[in-house]
Short mmCIF file of C-alpha atoms in Angstrom, two decimals:
data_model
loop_
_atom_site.label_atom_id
_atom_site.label_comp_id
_atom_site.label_asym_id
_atom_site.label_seq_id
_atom_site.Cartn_x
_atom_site.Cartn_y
_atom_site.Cartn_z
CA UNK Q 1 -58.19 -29.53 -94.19
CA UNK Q 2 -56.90 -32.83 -92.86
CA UNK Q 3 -58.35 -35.26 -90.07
CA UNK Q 4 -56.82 -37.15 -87.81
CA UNK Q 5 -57.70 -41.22 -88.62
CA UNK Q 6 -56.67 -44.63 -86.88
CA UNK Q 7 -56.82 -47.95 -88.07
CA UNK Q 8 -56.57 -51.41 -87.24
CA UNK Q 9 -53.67 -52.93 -89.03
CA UNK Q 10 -53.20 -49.55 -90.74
CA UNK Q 11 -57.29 -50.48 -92.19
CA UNK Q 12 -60.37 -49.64 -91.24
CA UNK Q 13 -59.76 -46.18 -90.69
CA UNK Q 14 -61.67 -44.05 -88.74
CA UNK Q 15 -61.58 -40.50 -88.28
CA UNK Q 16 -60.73 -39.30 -84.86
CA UNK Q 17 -60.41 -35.53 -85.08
CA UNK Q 18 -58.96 -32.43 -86.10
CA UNK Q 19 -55.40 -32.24 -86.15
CA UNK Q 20 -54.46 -28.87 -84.88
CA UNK Q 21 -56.92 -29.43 -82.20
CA UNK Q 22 -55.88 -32.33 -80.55
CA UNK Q 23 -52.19 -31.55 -81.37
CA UNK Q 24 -52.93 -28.81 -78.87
CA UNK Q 25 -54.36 -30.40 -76.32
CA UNK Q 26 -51.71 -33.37 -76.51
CA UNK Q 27 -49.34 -30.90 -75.86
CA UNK Q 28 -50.95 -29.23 -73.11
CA UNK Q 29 -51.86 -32.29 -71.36
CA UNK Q 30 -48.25 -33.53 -71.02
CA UNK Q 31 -47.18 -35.56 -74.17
CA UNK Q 32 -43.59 -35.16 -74.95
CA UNK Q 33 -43.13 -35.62 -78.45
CA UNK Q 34 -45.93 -35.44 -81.34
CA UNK Q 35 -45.79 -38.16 -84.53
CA UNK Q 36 -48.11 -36.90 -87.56
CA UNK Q 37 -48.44 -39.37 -90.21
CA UNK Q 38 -49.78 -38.51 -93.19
CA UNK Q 39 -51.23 -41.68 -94.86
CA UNK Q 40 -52.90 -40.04 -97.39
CA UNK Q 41 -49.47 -38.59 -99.37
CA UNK Q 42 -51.05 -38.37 -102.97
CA UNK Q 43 -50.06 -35.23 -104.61
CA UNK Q 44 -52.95 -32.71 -103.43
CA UNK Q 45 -52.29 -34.35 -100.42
CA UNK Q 46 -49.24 -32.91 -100.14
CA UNK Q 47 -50.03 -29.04 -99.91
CA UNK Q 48 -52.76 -29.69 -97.55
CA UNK Q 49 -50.15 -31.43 -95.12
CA UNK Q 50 -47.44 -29.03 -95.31
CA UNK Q 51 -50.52 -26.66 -94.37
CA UNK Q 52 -51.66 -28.89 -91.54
CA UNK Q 53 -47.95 -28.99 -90.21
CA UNK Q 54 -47.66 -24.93 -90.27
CA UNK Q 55 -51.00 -24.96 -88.15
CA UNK Q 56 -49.31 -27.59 -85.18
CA UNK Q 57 -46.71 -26.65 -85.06
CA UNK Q 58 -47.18 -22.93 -84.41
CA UNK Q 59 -49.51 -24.27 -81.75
CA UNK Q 60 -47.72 -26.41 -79.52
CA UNK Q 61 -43.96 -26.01 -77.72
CA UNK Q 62 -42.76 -29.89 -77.87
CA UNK Q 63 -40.96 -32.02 -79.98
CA UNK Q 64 -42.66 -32.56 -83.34
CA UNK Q 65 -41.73 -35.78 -85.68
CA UNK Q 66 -43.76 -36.05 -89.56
CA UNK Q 67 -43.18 -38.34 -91.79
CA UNK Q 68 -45.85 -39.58 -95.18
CA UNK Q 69 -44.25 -39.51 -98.51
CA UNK Q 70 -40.94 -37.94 -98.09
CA UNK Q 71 -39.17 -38.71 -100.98
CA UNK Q 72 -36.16 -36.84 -101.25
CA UNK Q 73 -33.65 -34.26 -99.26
CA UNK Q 74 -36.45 -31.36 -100.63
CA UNK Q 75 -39.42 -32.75 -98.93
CA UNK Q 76 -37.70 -33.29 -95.75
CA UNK Q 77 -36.57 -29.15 -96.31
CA UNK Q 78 -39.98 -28.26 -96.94
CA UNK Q 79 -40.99 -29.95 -93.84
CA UNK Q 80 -38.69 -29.00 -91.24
CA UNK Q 81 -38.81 -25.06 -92.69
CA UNK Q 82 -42.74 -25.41 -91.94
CA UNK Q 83 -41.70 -26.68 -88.32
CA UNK Q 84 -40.77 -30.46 -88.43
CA UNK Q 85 -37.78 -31.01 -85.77
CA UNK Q 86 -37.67 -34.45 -87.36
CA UNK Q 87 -38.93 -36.40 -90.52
CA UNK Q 88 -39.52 -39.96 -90.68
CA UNK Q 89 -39.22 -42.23 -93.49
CA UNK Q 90 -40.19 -45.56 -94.55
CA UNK Q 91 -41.58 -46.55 -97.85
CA UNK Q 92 -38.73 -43.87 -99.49
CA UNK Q 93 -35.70 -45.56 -97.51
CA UNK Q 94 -36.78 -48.91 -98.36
CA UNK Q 95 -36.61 -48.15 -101.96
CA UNK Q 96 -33.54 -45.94 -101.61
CA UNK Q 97 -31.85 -46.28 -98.67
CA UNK Q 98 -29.17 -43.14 -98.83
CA UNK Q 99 -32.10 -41.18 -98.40
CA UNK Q 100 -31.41 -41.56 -94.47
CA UNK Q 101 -27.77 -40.31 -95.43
CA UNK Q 102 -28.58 -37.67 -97.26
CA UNK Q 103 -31.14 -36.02 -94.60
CA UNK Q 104 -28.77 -37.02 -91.79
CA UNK Q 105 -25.59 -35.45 -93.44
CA UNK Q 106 -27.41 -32.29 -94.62
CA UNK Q 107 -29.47 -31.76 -91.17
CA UNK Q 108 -28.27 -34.09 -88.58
CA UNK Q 109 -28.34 -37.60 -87.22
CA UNK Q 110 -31.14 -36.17 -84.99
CA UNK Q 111 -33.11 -35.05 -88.02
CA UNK Q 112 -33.86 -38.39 -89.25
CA UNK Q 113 -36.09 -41.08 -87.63
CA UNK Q 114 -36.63 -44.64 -89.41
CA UNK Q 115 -40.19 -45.65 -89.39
CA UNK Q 116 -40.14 -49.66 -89.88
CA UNK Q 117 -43.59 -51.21 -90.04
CA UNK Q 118 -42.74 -55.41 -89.40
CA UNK Q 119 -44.66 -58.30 -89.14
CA UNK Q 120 -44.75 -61.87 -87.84
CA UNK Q 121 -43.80 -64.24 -89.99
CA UNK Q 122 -43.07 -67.85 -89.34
CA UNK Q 123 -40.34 -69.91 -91.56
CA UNK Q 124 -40.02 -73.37 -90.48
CA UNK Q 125 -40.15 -73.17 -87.02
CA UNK Q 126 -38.40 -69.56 -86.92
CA UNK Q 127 -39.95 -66.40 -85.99
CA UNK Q 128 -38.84 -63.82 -88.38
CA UNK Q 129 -40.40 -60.19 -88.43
CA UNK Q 130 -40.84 -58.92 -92.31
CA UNK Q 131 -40.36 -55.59 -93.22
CA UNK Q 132 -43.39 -54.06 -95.26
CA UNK Q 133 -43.64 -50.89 -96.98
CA UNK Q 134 -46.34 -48.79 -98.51
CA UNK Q 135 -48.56 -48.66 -95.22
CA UNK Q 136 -47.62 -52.07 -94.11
CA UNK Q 137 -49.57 -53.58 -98.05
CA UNK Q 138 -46.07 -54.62 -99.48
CA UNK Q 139 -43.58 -57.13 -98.00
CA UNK Q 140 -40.17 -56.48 -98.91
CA UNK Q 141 -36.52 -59.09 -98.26
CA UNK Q 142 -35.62 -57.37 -95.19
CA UNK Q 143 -36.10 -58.56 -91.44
CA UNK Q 144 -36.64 -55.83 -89.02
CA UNK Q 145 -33.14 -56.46 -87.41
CA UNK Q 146 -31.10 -55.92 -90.29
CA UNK Q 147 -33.45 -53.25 -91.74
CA UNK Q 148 -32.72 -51.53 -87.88
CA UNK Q 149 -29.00 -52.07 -88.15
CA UNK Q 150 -29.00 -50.86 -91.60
CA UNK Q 151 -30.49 -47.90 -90.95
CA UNK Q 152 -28.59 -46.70 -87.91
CA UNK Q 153 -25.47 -47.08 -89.93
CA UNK Q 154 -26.81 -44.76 -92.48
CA UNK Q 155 -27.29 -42.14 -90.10
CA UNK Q 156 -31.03 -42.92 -88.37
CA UNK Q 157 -31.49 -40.78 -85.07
CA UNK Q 158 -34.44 -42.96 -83.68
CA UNK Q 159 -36.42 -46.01 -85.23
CA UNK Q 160 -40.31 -45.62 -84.77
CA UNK Q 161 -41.18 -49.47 -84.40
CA UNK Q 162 -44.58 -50.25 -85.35
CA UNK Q 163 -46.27 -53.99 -85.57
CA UNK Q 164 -48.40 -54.44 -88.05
CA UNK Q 165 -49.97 -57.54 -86.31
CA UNK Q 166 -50.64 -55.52 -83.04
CA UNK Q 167 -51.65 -51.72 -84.28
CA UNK Q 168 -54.39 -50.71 -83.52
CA UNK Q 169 -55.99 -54.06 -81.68
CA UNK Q 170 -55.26 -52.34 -78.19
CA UNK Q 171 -53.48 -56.15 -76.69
CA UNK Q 172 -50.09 -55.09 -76.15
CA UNK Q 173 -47.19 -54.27 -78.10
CA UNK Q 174 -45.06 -56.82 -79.78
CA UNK Q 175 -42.30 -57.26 -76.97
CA UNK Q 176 -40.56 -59.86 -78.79
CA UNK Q 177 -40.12 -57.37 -81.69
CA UNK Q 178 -39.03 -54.99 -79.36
CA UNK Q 179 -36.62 -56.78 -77.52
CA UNK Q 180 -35.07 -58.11 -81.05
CA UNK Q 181 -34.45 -54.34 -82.13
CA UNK Q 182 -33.75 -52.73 -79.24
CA UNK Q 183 -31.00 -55.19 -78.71
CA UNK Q 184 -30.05 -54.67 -82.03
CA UNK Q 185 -29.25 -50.96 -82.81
CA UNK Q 186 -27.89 -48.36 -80.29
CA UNK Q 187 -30.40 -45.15 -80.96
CA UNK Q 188 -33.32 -44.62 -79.17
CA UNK Q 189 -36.40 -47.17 -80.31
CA UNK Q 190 -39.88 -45.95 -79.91
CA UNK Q 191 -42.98 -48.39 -79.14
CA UNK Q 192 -45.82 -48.38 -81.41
CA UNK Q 193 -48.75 -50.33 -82.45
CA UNK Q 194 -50.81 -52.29 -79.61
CA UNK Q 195 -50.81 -49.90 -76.54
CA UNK Q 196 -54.48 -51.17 -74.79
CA UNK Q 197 -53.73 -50.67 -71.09
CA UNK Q 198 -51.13 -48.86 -68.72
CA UNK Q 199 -49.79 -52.24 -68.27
CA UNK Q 200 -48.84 -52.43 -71.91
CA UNK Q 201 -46.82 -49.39 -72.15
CA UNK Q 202 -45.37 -50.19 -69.08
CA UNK Q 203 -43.96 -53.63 -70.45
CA UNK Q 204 -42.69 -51.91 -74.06
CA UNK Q 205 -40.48 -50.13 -71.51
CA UNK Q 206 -39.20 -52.34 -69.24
CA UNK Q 207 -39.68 -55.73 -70.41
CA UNK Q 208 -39.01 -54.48 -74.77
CA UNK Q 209 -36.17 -52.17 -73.61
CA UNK Q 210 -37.95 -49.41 -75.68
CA UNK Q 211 -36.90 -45.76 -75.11
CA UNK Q 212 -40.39 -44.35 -75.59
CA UNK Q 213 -43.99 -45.40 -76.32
CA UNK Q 214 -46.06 -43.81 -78.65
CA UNK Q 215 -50.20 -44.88 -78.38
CA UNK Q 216 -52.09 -42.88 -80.62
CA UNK Q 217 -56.22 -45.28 -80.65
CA UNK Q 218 -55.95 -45.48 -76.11
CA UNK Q 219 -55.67 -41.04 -76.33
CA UNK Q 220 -57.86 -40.19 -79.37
CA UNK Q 221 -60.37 -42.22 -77.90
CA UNK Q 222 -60.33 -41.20 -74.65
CA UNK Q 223 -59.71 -44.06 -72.75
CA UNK Q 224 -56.78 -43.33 -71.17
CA UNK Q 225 -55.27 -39.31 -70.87
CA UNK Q 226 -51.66 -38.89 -70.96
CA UNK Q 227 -51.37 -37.59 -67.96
CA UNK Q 228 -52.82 -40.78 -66.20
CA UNK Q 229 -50.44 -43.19 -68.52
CA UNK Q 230 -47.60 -40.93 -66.86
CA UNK Q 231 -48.50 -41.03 -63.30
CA UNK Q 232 -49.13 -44.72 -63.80
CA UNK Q 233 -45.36 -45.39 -65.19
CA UNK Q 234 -44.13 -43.40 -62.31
CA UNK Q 235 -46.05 -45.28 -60.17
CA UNK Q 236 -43.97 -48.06 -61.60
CA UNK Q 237 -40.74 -46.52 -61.02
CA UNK Q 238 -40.13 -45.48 -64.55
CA UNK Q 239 -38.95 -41.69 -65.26
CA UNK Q 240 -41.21 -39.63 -67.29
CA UNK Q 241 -41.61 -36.02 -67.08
CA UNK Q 242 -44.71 -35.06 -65.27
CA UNK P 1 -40.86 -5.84 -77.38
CA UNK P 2 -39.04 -6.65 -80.90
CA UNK P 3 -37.03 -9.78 -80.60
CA UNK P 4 -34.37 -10.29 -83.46
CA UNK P 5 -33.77 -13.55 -84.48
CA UNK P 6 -30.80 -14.48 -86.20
CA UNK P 7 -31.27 -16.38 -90.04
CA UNK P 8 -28.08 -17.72 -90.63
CA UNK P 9 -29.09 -20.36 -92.94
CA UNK P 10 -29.38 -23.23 -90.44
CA UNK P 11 -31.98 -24.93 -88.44
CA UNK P 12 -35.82 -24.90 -87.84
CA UNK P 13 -36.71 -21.35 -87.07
CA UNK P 14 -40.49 -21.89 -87.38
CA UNK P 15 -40.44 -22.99 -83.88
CA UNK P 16 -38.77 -20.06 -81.58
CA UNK P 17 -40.57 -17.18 -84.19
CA UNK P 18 -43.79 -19.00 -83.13
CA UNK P 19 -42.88 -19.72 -79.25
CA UNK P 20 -41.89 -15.75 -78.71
CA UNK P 21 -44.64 -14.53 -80.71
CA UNK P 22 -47.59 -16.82 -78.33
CA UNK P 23 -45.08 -14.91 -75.11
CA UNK P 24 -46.58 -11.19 -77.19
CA UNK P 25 -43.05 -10.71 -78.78
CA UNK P 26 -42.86 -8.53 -81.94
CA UNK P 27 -40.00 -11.26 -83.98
CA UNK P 28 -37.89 -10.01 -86.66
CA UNK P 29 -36.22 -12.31 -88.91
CA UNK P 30 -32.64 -10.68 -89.32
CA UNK P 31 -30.07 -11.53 -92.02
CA UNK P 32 -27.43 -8.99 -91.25
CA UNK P 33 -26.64 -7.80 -87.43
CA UNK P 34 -27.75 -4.35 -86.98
CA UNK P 35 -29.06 -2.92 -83.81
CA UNK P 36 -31.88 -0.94 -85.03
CA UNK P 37 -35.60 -1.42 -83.30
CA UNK P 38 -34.32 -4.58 -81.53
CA UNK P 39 -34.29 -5.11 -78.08
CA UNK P 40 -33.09 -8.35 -77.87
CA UNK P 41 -31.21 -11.06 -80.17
CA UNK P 42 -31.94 -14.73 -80.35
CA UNK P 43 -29.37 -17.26 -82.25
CA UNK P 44 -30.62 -20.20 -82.74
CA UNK P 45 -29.36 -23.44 -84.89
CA UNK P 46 -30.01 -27.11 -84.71
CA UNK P 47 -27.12 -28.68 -86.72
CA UNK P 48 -23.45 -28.91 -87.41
CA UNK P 49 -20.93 -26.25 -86.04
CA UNK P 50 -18.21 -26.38 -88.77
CA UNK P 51 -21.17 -25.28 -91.50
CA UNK P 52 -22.35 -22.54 -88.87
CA UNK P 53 -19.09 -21.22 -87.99
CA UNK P 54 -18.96 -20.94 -91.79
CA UNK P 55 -22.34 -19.46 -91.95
CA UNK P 56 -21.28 -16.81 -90.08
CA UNK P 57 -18.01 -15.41 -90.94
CA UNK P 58 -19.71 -13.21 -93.19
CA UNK P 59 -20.95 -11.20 -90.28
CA UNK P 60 -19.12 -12.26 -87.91
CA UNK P 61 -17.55 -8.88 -86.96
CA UNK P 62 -20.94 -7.21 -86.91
CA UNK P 63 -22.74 -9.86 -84.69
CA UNK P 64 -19.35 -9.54 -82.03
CA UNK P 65 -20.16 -5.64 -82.29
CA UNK P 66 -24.10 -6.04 -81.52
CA UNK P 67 -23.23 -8.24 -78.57
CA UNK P 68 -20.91 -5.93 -76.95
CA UNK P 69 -23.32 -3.43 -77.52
CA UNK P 70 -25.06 -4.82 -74.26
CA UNK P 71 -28.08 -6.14 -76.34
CA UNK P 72 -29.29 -9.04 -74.45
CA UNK P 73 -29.14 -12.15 -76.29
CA UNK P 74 -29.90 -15.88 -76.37
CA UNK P 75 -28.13 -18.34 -77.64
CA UNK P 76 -29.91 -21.78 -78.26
CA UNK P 77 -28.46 -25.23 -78.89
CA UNK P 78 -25.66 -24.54 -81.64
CA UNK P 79 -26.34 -21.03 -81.17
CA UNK P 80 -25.14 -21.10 -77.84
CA UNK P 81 -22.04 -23.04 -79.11
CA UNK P 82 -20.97 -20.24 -80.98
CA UNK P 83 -20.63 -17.88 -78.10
CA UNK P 84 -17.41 -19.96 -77.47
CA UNK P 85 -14.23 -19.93 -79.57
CA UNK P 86 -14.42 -23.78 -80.95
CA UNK P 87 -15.88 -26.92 -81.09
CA UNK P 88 -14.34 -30.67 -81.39
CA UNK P 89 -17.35 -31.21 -83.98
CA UNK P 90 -15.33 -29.65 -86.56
CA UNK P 91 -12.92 -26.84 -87.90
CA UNK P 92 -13.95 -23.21 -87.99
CA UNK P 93 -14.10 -20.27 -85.25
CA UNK P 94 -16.92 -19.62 -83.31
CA UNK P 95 -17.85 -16.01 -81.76
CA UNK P 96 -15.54 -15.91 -78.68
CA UNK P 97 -17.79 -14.23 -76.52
CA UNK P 98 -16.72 -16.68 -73.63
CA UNK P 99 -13.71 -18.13 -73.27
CA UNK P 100 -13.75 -21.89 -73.97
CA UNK P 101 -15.18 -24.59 -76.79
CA UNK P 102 -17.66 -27.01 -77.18
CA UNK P 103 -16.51 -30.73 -76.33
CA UNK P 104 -18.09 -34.36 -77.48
CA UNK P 105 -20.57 -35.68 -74.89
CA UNK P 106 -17.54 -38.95 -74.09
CA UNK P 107 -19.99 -41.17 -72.89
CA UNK P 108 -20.93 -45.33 -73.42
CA UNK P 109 -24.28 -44.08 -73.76
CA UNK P 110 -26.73 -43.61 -76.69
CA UNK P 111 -25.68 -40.02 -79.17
CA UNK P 112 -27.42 -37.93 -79.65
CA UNK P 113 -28.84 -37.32 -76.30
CA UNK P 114 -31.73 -36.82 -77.59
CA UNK P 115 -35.37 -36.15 -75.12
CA UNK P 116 -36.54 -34.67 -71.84
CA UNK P 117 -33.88 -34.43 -69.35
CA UNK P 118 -34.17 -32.28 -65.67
CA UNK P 119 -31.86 -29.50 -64.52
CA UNK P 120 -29.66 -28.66 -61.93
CA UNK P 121 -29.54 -25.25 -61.08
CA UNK P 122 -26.26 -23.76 -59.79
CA UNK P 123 -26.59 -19.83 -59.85
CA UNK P 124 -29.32 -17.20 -59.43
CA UNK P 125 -30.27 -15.65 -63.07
CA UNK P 126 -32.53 -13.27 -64.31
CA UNK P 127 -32.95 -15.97 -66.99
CA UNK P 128 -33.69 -19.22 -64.55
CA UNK P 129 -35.90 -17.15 -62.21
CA UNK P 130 -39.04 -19.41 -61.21
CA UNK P 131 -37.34 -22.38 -62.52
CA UNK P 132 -36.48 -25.23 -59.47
CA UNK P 133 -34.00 -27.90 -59.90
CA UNK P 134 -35.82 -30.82 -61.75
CA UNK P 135 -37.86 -29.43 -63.85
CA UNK P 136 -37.65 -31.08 -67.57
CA UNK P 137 -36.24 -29.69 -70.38
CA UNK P 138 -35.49 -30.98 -73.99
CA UNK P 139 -31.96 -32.06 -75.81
CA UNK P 140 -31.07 -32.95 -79.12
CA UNK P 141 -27.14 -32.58 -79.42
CA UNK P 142 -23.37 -34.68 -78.49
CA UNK P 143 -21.62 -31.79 -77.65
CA UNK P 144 -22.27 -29.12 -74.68
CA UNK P 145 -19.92 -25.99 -73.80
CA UNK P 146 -16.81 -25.86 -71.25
CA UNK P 147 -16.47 -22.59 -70.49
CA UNK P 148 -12.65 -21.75 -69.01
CA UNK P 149 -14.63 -19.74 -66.66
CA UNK P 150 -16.70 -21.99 -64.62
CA UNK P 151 -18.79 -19.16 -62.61
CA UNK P 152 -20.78 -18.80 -66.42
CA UNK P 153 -22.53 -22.03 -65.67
CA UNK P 154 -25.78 -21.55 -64.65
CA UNK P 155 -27.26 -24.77 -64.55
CA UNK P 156 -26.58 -28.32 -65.33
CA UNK P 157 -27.68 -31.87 -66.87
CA UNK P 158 -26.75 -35.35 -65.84
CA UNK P 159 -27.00 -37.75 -68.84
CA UNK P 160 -24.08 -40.15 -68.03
CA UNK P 161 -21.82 -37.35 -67.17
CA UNK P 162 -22.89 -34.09 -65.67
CA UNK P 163 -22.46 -30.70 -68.44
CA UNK P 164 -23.32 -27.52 -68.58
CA UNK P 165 -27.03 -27.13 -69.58
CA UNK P 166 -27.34 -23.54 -69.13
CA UNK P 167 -24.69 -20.39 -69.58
CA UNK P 168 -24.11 -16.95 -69.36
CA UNK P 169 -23.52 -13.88 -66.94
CA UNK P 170 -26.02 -10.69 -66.76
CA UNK P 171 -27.43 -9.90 -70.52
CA UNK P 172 -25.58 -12.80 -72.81
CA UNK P 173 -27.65 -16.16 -72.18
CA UNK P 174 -27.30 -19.68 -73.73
CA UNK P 175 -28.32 -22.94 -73.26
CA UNK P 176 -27.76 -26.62 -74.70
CA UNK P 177 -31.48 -27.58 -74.84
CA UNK P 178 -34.39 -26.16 -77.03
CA UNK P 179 -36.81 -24.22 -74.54
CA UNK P 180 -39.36 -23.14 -77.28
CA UNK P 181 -39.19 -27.58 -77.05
CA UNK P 182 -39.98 -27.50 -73.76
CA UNK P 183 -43.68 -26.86 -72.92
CA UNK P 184 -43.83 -24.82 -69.64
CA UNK P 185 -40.41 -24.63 -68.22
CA UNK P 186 -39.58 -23.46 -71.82
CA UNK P 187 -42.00 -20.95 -71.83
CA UNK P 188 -40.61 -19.77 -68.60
CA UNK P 189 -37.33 -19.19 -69.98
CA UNK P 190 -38.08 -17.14 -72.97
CA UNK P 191 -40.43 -15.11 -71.21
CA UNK P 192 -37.29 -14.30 -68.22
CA UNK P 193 -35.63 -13.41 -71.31
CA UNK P 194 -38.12 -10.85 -72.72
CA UNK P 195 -38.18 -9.36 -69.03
CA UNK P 196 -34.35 -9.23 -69.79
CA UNK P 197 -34.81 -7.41 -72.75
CA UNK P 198 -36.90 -4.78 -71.62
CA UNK P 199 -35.03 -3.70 -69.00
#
């Protein structure tokens, strides 16, 4: 079956709907790309998401990103045949980077999109943003920057940014993150984690140098609809497709 | 209305069987080119040209035969590449419908333009009828088609440069961006098309 959950910090996860459903109505209200995450990526798990992927996809007409427990070049297949335009990985890259090379080569630079879950960390007196993998529970050596750099050279279309400190907690994103990987790697960076108010998405744009925001707590919950984030951005003089 | 759609081995096809089918289209997956109960042929193909140009020669001969055969048809994203006779993305011979190849996107700018970008209409089609200049569309590719005959450009796209976003002349359509990607004004364009194909 499948439901659609958020968290705080990737815990605390509630359930916020069916996924076909609000897939659909995401869609028709104006959102311009969709990111499914499956968290849950145990083995049943698996069968129910490809299932759950079949069923959005054949109901909405935009740009459709998954990611959850691809492992290898035949999960990513299995995905995009059900109708992924783009996988994202994480935990898998981390432990095997030529993953990203291997999905790139085979499907396209396009294909692939880096999911990087980082978090504050202080050494001394110097920021530095861990990488963590398994749903943000395991820190690993690598900084976000060089993890970002790292992965564009192996062949990553987009990196999905998320902060662990800010997901979820609807304050803001991390623009300091943001600014340090945007500046950092030459494909398109999208926002996540911390979207609370227009103003917030606003400022991962201009102010992070992001390329697109994802929000996924301020829309299931209602608070803000997409169309109203949009108007607001153009308001602010940034292009978005209304 | 029986749409064909080309399985050549490449690319997502889940998405334009699905976006055709919501439009009321009866969508045929077809291996081999043959013209029987089809009214109209879609190519699609997200990915590299050198593997479809390879991907092809098989039937190549047939699919040049179909085309001629006035069938309408739709080329989409690499599918539309192939219409031409080569790419700079690699070795191999594309269809040669139009005169012309596919050049690298020579820009300082991020590759692949990938994401929602507006067009620029140039000519009256069948295919961009009730579609006004500025209305959004969606990319993922670094190369776009020159054809040698510049009255085939329908429509274009600025993203650092300005290229040609849509193609064709009367029945033999193609165009760099993925409508069954892009929501309404997609929707638009692949149902012109089906009005194409039943005529």
């Amino acid at each position: 079956m499948g439901r659609v959950v958020k968290g705080v910090s990737f815990r605390d996860l509630r359930s916020a709907g069916d996924p076909v459903e609000l897939a659909s109505r995401y869609a028709a209200e104006g959102a311009d790309e969709l990111v499914f995450l499956d968290i849950s990526a145990s083995v049943e798990g698996r069968e129910t998401m490809i299932d759950v992927v079949r069923r959005v996809a054949s109901v909405i007409d935009i740009p459709f990103t998954v990611g959850g427990g691809i492992r290898n070049l035949d999960d990513a297949f299995r995905l995009l045949i059900n109708g992924a335009d783009k996988v994202s990985v994480n935990t898998a890259a981390i432990q095997n980077p030529e993953i990203i090379s291997e999905i790139s080569k085979r499907f396209g630079d396009q294909c692939v999109v880096l999911a990087i879950d980082a978090k504050r960390e202080m050494i001394g007196d110097k920021l530095v943003y861990r990488v963590y993998s398994h749903s943000a529970t395991r820190p690993t050596q690598l900084t976000a920057e060089e993890w970002a750099a790292r992965g564009e050279s192996l062949g990553a279309g987009e990196i999905l940014l998320t902060s662990i400190d800010m997901d979820g907690r609807r304050s803001g994103y991390d623009i300091e993150l943001l600014k340090r990987i945007t500046r950092t790697v030459n494909v398109p960076v999208i926002a996540s984690g911390g979207a609370g108010t227009l103003e917030h998405l606003y400022q991962a744009i201009v102010e992070g140098g992001a390329d697109a925001v994802l929000a996924a707590s301020i829309f299931h919950y209602g608070i803000y609809s997409i169309r109203q984030v949009k108007e607001y951005l153009l308001s602010r003089g940034v292009t978005v497709r209304l | 209305m029986r749409i064909g759609i080309l399985n050549y081995g490449i690319g997502n096809l889940y998405s334009i069987v699905n976006a055709l089918r919501r439009l009321g289209a009866d969508v045929v997956l077809i291996n081999e080119p043959a013209t029987k109960d089809i009214e109209g042929l879609v190519l699609p193909g997200v990915g590299n040209f050198e593997s479809a140009a390879r991907q092809i020669l098989r039937i190549k001969d047939k699919l040049i035969e179909l085309i001629d055969s006035s069938m309408p048809v739709l080329g989409i994203c690499l599918g539309m590449q192939l219409f031409f006779e080569k790419s700079e993305e690699g070795v191999g011979e594309g269809l040669g419908i139009f005169r012309g190849e596919v050049v690298k996107l020579r820009i300082m700018g991020k590759l692949p333009h990938i994401g929602w970008n507006t067009l620029n209409i140039l000519r009256d089609s069948p295919l961009l009828e009730d579609i006004k200049s500025g209305e959004w569309v969606y990319y993922v590719h670094s190369y776009y088609p020159s054809p040698v005959d510049r009255n085939l450009i329908l429509a274009e796209t600025h993203y650092h440069v300005s290229f040609p976003s849509v193609v064709g002349d009367s029945i033999r359509f193609g165009t760099q961006f993925h409508p069954e990607k892009s929501s309404i004004t997609g929707q638009k364009i692949l149902k012109n098309f089906l009005k194409i194909c039943k005529k």
